[in-house]
Coordinates of C-alpha atoms and ligand atoms in Angstrom, one line a residue:
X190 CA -40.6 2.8 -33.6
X191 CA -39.0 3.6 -30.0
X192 CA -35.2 3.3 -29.9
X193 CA -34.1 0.6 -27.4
X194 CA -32.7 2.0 -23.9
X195 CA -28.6 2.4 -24.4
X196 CA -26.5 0.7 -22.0
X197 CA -24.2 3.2 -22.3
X198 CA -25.0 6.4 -20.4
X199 CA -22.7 9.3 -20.1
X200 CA -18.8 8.7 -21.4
X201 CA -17.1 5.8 -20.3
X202 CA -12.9 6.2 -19.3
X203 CA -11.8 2.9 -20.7
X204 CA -9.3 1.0 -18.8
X205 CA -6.7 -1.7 -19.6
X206 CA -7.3 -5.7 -17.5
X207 CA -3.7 -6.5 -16.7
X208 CA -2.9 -9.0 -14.1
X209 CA -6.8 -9.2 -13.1
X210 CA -6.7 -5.6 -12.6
X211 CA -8.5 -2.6 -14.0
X212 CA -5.7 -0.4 -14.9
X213 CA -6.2 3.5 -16.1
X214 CA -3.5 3.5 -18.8
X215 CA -1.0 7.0 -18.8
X216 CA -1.1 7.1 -22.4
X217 CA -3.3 9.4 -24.6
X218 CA -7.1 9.1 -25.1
X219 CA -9.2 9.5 -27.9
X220 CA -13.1 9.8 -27.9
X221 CA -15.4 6.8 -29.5
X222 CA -18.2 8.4 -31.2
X223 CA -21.4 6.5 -31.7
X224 CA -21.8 6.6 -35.3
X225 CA -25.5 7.3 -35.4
X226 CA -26.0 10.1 -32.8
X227 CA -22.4 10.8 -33.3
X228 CA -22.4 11.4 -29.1
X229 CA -19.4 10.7 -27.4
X230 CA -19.7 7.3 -25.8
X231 CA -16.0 6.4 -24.4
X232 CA -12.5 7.7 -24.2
X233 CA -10.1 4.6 -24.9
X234 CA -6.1 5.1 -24.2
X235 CA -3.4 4.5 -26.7
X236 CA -1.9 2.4 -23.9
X237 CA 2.1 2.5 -23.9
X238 CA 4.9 0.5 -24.1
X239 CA 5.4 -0.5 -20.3
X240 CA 1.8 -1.4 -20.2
X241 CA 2.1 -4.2 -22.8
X242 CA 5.0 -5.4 -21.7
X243 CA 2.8 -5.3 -17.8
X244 CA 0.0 -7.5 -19.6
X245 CA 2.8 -9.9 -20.9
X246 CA 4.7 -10.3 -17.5
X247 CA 1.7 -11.3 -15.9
X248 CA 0.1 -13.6 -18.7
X249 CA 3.9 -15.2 -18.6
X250 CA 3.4 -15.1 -15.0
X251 CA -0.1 -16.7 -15.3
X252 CA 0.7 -19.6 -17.7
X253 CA 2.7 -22.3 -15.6
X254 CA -0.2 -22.7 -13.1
X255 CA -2.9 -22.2 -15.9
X256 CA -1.5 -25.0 -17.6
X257 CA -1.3 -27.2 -14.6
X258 CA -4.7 -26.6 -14.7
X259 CA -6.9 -29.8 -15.3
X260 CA -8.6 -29.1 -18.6
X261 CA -11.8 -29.7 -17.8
X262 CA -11.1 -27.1 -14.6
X263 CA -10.5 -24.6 -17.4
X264 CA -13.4 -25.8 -19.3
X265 CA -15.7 -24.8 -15.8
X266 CA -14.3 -20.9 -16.1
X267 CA -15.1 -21.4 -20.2
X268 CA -19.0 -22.3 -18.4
X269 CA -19.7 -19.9 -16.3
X270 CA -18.5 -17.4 -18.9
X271 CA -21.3 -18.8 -21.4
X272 CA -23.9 -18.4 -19.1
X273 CA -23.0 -15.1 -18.0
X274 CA -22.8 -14.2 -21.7
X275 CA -26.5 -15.6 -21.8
X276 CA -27.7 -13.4 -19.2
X277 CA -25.8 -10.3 -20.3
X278 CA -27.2 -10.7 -24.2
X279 CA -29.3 -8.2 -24.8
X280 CA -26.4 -5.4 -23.0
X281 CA -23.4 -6.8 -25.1
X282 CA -26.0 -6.7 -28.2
X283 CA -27.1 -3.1 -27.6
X284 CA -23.1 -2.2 -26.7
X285 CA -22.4 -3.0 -29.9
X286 CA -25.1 -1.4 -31.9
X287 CA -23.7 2.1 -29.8
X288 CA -20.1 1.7 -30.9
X289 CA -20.6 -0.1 -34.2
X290 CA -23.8 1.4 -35.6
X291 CA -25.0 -1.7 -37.1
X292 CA -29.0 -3.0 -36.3
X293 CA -29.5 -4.7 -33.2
X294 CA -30.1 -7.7 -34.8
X295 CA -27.0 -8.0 -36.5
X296 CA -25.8 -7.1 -33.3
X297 CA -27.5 -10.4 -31.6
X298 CA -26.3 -12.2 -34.5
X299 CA -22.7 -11.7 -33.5
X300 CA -23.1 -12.0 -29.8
X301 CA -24.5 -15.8 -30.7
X302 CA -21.6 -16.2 -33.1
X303 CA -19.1 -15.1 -30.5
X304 CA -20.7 -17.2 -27.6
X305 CA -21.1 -20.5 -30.0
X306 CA -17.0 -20.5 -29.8
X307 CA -17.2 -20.6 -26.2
X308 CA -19.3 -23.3 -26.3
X309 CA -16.9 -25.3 -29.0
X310 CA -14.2 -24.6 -26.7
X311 CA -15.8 -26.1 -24.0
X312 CA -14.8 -29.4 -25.6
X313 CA -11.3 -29.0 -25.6
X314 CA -10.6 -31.9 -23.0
X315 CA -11.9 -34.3 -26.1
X316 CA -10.0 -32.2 -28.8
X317 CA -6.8 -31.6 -27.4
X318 CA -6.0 -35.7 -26.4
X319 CA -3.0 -36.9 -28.2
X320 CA -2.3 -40.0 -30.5
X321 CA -0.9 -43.3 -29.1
X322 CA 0.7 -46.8 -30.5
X323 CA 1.7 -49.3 -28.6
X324 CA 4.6 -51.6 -30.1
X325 CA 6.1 -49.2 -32.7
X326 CA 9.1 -51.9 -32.3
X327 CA 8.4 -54.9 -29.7
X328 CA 8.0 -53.7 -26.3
X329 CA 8.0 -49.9 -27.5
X330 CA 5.3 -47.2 -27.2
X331 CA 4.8 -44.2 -28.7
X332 CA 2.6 -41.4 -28.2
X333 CA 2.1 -37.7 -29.0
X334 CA 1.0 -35.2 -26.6
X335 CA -0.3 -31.2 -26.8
X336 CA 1.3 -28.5 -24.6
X337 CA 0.2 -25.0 -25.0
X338 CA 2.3 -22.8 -25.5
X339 CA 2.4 -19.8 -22.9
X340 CA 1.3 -16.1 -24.4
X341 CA -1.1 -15.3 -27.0
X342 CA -1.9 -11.9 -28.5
X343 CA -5.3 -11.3 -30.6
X344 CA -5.2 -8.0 -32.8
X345 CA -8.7 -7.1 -34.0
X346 CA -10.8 -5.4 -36.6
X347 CA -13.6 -3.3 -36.3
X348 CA -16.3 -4.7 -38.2
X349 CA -17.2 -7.4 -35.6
X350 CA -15.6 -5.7 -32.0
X351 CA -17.1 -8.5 -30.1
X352 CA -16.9 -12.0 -32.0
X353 CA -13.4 -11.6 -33.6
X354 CA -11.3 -11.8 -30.1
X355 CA -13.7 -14.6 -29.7
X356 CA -12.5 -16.9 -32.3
X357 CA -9.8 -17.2 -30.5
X358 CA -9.3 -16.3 -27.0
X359 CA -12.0 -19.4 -25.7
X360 CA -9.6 -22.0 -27.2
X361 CA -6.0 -20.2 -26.5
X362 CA -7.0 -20.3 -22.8
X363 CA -8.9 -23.7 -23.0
X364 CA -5.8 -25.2 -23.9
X365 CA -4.3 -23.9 -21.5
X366 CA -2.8 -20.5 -23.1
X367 CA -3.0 -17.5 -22.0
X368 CA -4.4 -14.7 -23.4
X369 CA -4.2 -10.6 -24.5
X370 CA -6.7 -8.9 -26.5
X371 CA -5.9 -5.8 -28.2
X372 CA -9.3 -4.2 -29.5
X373 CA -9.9 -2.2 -32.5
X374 CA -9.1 1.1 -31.5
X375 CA -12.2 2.7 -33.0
X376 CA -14.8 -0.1 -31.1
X377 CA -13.5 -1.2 -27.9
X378 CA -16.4 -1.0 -25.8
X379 CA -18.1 -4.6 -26.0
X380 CA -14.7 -6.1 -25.2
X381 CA -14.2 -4.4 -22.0
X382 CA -17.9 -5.8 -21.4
X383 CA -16.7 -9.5 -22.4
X384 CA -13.2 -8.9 -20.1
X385 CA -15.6 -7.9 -16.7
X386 CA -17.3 -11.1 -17.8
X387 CA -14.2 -13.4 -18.5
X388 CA -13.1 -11.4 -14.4
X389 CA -16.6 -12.5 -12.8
X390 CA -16.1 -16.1 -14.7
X391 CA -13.0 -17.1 -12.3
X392 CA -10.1 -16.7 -14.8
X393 CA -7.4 -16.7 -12.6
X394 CA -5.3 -13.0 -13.0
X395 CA -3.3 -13.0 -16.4
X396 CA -5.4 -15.5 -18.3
X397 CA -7.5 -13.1 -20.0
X398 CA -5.9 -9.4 -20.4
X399 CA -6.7 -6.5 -22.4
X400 CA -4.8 -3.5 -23.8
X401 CA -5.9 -1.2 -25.8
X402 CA -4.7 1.0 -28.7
X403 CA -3.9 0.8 -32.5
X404 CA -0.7 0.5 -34.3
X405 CA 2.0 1.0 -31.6
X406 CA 0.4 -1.0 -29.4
X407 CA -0.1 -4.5 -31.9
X408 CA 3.6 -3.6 -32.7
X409 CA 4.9 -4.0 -29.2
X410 CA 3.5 -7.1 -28.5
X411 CA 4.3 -8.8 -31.9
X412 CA 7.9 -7.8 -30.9
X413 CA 7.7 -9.1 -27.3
X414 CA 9.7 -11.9 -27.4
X415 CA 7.4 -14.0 -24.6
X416 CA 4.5 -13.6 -27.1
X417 CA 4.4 -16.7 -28.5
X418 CA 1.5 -16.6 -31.2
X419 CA -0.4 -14.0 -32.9
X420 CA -3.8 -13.4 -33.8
X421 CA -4.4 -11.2 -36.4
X422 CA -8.0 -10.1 -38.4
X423 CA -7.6 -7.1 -40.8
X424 CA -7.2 -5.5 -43.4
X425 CA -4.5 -7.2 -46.3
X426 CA -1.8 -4.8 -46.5
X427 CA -1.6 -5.0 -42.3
X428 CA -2.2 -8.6 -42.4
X429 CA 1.2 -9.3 -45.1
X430 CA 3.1 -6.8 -42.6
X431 CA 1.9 -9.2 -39.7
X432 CA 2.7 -12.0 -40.8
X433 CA 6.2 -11.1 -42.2
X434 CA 7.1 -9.6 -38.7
X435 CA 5.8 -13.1 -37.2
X436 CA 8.1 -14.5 -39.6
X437 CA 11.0 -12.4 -38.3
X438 CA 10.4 -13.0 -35.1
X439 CA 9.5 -16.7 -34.8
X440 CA 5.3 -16.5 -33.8
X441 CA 3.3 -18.5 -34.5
X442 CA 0.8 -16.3 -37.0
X443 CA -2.7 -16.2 -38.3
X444 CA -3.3 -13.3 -40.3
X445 CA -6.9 -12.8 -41.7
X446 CA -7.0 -9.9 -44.0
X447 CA -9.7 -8.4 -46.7
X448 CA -11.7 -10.0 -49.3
X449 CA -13.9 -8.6 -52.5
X450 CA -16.4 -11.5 -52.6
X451 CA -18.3 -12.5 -56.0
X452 CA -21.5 -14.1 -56.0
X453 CA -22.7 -15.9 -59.1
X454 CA -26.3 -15.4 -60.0
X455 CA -27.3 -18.3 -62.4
X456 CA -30.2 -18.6 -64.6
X457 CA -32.1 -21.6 -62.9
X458 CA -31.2 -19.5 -59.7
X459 CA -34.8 -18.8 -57.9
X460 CA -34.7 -15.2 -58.1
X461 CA -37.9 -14.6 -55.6
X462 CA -35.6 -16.5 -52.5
X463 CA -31.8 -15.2 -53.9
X464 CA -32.6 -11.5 -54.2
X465 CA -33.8 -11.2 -50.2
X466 CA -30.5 -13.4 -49.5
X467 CA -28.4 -11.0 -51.5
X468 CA -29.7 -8.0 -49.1
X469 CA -28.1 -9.3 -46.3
X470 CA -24.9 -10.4 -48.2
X471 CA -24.4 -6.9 -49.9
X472 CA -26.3 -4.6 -47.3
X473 CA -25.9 -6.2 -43.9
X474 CA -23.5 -4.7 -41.0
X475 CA -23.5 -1.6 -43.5
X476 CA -21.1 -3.8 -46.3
X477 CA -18.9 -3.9 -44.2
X478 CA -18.3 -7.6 -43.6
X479 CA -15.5 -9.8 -44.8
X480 CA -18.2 -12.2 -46.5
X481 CA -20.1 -9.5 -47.7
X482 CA -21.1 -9.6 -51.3
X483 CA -19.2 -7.4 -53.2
X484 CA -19.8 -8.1 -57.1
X485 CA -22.7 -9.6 -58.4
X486 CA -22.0 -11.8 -61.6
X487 CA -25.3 -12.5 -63.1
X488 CA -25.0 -15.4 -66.2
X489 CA -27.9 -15.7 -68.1
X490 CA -29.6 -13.9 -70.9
X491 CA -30.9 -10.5 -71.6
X492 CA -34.4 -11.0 -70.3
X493 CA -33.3 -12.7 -67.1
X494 CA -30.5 -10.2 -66.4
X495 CA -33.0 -7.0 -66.4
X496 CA -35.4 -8.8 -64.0
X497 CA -32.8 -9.2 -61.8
X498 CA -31.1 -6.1 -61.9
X499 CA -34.9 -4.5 -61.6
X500 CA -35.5 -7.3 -58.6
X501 CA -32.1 -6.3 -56.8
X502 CA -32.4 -1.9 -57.1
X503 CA -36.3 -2.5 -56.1
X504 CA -35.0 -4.7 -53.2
X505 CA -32.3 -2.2 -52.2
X506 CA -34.0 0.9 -52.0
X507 CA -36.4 0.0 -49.8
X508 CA -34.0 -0.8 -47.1
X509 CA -34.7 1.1 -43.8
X510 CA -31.4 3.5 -42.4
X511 CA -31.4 4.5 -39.4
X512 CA -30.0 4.4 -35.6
X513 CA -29.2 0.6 -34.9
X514 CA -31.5 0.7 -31.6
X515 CA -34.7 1.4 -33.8
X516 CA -35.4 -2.6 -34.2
X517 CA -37.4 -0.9 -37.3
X518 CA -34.0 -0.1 -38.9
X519 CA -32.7 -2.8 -41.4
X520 CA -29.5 -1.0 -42.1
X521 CA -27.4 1.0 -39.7
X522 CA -24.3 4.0 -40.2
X523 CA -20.8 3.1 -41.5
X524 CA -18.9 2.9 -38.3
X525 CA -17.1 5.5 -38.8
X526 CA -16.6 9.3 -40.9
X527 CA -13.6 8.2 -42.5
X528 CA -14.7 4.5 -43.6
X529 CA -18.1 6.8 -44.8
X530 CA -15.3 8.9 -46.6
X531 CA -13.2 6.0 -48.2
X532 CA -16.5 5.1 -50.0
X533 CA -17.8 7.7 -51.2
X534 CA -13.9 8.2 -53.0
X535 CA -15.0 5.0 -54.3
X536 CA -18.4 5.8 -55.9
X537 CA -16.8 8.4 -57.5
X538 CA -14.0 6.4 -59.1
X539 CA -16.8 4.0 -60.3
X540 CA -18.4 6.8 -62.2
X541 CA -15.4 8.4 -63.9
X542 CA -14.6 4.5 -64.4
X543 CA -18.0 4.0 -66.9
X544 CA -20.0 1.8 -64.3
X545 CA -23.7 2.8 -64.3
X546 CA -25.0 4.4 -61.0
X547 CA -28.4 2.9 -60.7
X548 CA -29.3 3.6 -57.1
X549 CA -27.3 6.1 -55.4
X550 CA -26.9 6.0 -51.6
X551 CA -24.9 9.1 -50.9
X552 CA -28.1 11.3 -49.6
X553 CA -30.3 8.8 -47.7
X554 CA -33.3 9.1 -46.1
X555 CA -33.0 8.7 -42.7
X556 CA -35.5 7.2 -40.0
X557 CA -35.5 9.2 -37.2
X558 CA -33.0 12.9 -36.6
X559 CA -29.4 11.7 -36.7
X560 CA -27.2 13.7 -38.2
X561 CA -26.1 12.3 -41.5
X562 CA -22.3 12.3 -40.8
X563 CA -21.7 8.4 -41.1
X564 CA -25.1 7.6 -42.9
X565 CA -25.1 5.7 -46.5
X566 CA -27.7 4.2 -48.3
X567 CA -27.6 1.0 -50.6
X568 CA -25.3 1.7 -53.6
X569 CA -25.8 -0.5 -56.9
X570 CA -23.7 0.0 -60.1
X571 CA -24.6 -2.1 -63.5
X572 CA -22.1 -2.8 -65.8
X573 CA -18.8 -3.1 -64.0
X574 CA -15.8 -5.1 -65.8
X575 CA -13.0 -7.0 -64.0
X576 CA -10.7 -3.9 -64.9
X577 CA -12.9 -1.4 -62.7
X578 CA -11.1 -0.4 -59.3
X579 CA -14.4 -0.4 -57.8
X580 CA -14.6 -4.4 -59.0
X581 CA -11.2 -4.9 -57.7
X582 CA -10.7 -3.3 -54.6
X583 CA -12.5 -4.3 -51.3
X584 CA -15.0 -0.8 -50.7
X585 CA -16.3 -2.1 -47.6
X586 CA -20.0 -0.1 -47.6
X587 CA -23.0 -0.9 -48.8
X588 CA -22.0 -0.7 -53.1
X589 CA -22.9 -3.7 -55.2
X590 CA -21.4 -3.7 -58.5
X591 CA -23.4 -5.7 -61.0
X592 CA -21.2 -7.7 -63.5
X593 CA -21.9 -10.5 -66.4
X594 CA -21.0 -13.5 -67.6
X595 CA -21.9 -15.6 -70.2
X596 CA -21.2 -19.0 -68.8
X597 CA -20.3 -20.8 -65.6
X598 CA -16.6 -21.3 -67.1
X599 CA -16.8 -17.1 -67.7
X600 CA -18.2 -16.4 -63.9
X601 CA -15.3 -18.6 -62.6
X602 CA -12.4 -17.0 -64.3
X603 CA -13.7 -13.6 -63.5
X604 CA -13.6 -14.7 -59.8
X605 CA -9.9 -15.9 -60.2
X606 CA -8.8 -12.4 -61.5
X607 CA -9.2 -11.0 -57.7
X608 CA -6.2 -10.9 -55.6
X609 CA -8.6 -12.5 -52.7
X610 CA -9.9 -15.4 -51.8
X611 CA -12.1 -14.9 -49.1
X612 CA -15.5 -15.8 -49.9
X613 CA -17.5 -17.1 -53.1
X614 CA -20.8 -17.7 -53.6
X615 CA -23.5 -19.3 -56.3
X616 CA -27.1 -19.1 -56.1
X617 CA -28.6 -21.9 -58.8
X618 CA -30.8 -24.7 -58.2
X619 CA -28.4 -27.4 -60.1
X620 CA -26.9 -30.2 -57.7
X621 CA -24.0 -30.5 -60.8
X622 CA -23.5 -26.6 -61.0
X623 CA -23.1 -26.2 -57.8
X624 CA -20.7 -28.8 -57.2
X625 CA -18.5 -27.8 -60.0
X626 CA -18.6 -24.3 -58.7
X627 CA -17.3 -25.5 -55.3
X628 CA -14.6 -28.1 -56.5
X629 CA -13.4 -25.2 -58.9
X630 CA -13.3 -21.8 -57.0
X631 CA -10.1 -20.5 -54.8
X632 CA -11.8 -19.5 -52.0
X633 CA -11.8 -20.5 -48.4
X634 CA -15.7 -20.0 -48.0
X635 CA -17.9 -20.9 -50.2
X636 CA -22.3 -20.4 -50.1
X637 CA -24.6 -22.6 -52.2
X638 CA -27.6 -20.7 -52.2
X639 CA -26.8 -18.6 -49.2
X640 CA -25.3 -15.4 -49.1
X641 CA -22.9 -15.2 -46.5
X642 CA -20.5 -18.4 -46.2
X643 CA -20.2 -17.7 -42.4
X644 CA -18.8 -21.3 -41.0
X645 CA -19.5 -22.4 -37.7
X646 CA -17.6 -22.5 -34.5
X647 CA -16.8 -26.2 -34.9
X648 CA -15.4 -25.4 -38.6
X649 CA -12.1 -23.4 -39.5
X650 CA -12.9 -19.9 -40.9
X651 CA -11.0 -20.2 -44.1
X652 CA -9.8 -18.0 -47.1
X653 CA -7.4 -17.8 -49.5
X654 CA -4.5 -16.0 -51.5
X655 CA -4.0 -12.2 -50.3
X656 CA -7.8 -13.3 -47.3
X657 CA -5.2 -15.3 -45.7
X658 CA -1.8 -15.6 -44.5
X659 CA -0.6 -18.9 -42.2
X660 CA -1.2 -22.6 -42.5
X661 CA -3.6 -23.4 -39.7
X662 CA -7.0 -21.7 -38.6
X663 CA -8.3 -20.7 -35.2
X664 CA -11.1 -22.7 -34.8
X665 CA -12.6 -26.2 -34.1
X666 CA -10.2 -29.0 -34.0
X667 CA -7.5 -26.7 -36.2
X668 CA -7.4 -24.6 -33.1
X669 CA -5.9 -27.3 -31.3
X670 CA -2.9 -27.6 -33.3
X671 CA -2.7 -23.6 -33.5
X672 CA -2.3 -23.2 -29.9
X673 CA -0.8 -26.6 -29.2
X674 CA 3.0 -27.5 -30.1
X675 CA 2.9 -31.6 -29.9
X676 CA 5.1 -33.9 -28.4
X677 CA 6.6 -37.2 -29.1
X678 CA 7.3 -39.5 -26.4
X679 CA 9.1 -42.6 -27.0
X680 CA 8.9 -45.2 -23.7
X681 CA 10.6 -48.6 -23.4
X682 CA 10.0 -50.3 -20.1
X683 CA 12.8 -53.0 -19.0
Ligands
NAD873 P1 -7.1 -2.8 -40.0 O1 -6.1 -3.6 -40.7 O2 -7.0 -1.3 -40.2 O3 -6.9 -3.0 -38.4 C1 -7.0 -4.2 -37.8 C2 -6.2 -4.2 -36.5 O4 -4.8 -4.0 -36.8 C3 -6.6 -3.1 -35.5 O5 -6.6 -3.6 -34.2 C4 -5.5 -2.1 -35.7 O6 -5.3 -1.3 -34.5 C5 -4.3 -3.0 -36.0 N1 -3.2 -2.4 -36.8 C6 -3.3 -1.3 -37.6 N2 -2.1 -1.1 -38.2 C7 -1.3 -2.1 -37.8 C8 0.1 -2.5 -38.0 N3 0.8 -1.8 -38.9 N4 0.6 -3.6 -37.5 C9 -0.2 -4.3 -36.6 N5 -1.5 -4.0 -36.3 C10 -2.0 -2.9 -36.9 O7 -8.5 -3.4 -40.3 P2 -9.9 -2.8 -39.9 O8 -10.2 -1.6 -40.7 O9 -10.1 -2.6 -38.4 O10 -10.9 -4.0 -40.3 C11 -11.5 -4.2 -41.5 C12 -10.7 -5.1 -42.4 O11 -10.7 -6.4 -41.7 C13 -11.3 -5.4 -43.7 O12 -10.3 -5.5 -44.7 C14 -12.0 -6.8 -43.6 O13 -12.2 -7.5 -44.8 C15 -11.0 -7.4 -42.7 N6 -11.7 -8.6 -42.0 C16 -11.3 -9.8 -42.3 C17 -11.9 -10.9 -41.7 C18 -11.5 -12.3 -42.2 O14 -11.9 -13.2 -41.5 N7 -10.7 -12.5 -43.2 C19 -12.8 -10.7 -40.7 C20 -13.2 -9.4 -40.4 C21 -12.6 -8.3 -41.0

């Protein structure tokens, strides 16, 4: 199949948006490779200090006219940045595919997720309206209103470059915050897109800023002492060490970190409808997904437990690699080398641990001639235990490790022993099972017969124990209270 046209031609110099301006940053520059062709496709700056603490004068600047700002005048800027989104689909899509390297139809997938919180933002006039009684004592009203509350930083992950800012930035600013966004380092292409976007949309200057770089740079503004709120999506250990400094330093904090997600295969399960589901779950955006599958506990007896291990490997190995722009390809690069290299350290340990290698994806076959530096095919191990670091750790590539259990009771204690609480899921056609499963489980996400509990904008993305770190979420009616502080007015008239 022909590969798509790239949007991205030649190497783009990626600049900082401060203060509605396009800014060339003086710090250093590193290359982004796209991970199929391994071309260099953009240099981004590791911006510096004084540039952070440019984007927070100017969102500090911004915020007492933004927030003057009727809310449904807000909301207009929030429309024309959905329909421009529309129109520039297919570019943001193929953007992401080039600095990602996952399909192009995972790519659309996450260009819809991103724009479906704009369009939940969009009802923030309803959302954010306050509480009122009349005659708390004769004569005496009460009533509670929602203020923003004036800076906002979002820190993001790689995995998804272009969704993650956006479960957050539509409702910081639609309530009347305003916002920086500091991309992932190693993708930050589609959100320079999204920020010439969020520019042509009318944003006034210091609404919606971005800076880029990596550690330094999500440092500085966690420290700023006029950033009032943090975003955070990540790994764990970075997501503890966020939150604590938020602690230290008085921000408000939401601090999404990693997962190792189990999904429970039971007997009554229809195996011809779970096993294409389970693809997705352990094989799309190259594993590396916060709700990807992870470990696959299978109860049931001998008989049923080969045909699904024979059902799943089958499955598996016929998944197409190749360049993302190929609409052919099913399953794209890791994004990067090193994440390429962290697994394969992980296949290893899984070996010398006693788990069974039953389809090895360390030399795929590759559609097309890309060089095979980020390339790995689907991974399956049988007969991983709890103990395993390879059942305990969160791999993040395309490795399923098959477990078992012998009952429902089993399959939910095994799930407890992670140290995450991200995702959970159970494929089974009993109502009773099913519900059990879901009243029982710690985990913030839970799929009944689908593989990848991915809630909706209008729904908080959840998790739990070491997935999650803070109280409130970022989305739907939760975001409200995230990015509002509420207060209580009191009024007597004589
Ligand atoms: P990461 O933790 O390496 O980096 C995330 C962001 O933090 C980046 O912008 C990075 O520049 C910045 N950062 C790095 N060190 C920092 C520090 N010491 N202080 C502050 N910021 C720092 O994560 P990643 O590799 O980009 O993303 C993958 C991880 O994200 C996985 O663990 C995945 O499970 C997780 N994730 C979680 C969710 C969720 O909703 N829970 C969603 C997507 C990804």
């Amino acid at each position: 199949m022909a590969i798509l046209e790239e949007p991205i031609k030649g190497v783009l110099e990626l600049k900082n948006y401060i203060d509605g301006k396009w800014i060339a940053s003086k710090g250093e520059f590193h290359d982004i490779l796209n991970p199929a062709t391994c071309k260099v496709i953009a240099k981004v700056p590791s911006s510096t200090r004084e540039e952070v603490n440019e984007a927070v004068a100017s969102a500090k600047k911004a915020f007492p006219e933004w927030r003057r700002t009727p809310p449904l005048a807000r909301c207009r800027c929030l429309f024309r940045l959905k329909e421009l989104l529309e129109e520039n689909f297919e570019e943001l899509s193929r953007i992401q595919t080039m600095e990602h390297g996952k399909t192009i139809d995972e790519s659309r997938g996450e260009t819809r997720r991103g724009i479906e919180n704009v369009e939940v933002a969009t009802g923030i006039p309803s959302l954010m309206m306050g509480e009122n009684l009349e005659d708390i004592a004769t004569g005496i009203d009460e009533y509670l209103i929602r203020q923003p509350l004036g800076v906002f930083s979002c820190i993001a992950p790689f995995n998804f470059p272009f969704m993650v800012p956006l479960w957050f930035a539509p409702y910081a600013v639609a309530t009347g915050n305003c916002i920086i966004i500091k991309p992932s380092p190693r993708d930050p292409i589609s959100q320079v897109k999204l920020c010439e976007l969020a520019e042509e949309a009318g944003f006034p200057p210091g609404v919606w800023n971005v800076v880029h770089g990596g550690k330094e740079v999500a440092e500085a503004l966690m420290e700023h002492p006029d950033v009032k709120g943090v975003c955070f999506v990540g790994s764990t250990p970075v997501a503890k060490k966020v939150y604590k400094k938020c602690g230290e330093t008085g921000k408000r904090v939401i601090a999404q970190g990693g997962a190792k997600n189990f999904i429970v295969i039971m007997p009554d399960a229809n195996l011809e409808k779970t096993i294409p589901a389970l693809m997705t779950s352990f094989y799309g955006n190259t594993g590396q997904r916060c709700l990807s599958g992870a470990n696959a506990l299978v109860v049931g007896d001998d008989k049923f437990y080969k045909k699904f291990v024979q059902g799943f490997v089958e499955a598996a190995s016929r998944i197409r690699i190749g360049y993302g722009l190929d609409e052919s390809v099913q399953m794209g690069p890791m994004q990067s080398k090193e994440g390429k290299k962290r697994v394969l350290g992980f296949i290893e340990r899984g070996i010398k641990e006693g788990a069974k290698l039953v389809l090895d994806g360390r030399k795929p076959d590759i559609t097309g001639n890309y060089p095979s530096d980020c390339f790995l095919g689907p991974t399956v191990f049988e007969d991983v235990t709890c103990d395993m670091e390879i059942a305990k750790e969160e791999i993040f590539g395309p490795v399923a490790c098959i477990m078992r259990a012998k009952s429902l009771d089993e399959a939910i204690s095994m799930i407890h022993t992670s140290r995450y609480g991200n995702a959970a899921c159970i494929f089974t056609s009993s109502g009773k099972i099913a519900r059990e499963f879901q009243y029982r489980v710690e985990c913030g996400n839970i799929g009944i017969n689908i593989g990848i509990a991915a809630p909706m904008a209008f729904f908080p993305f959840s998790g739990m124990k070491e997935s999650f770190f803070g109280i409130l979420h970022g989305q739907g009616k939760e975001a409200i209270r995230f990015f509002t502080e509420s207060k209580v007015v009191i009024q007597r008239w004589w």
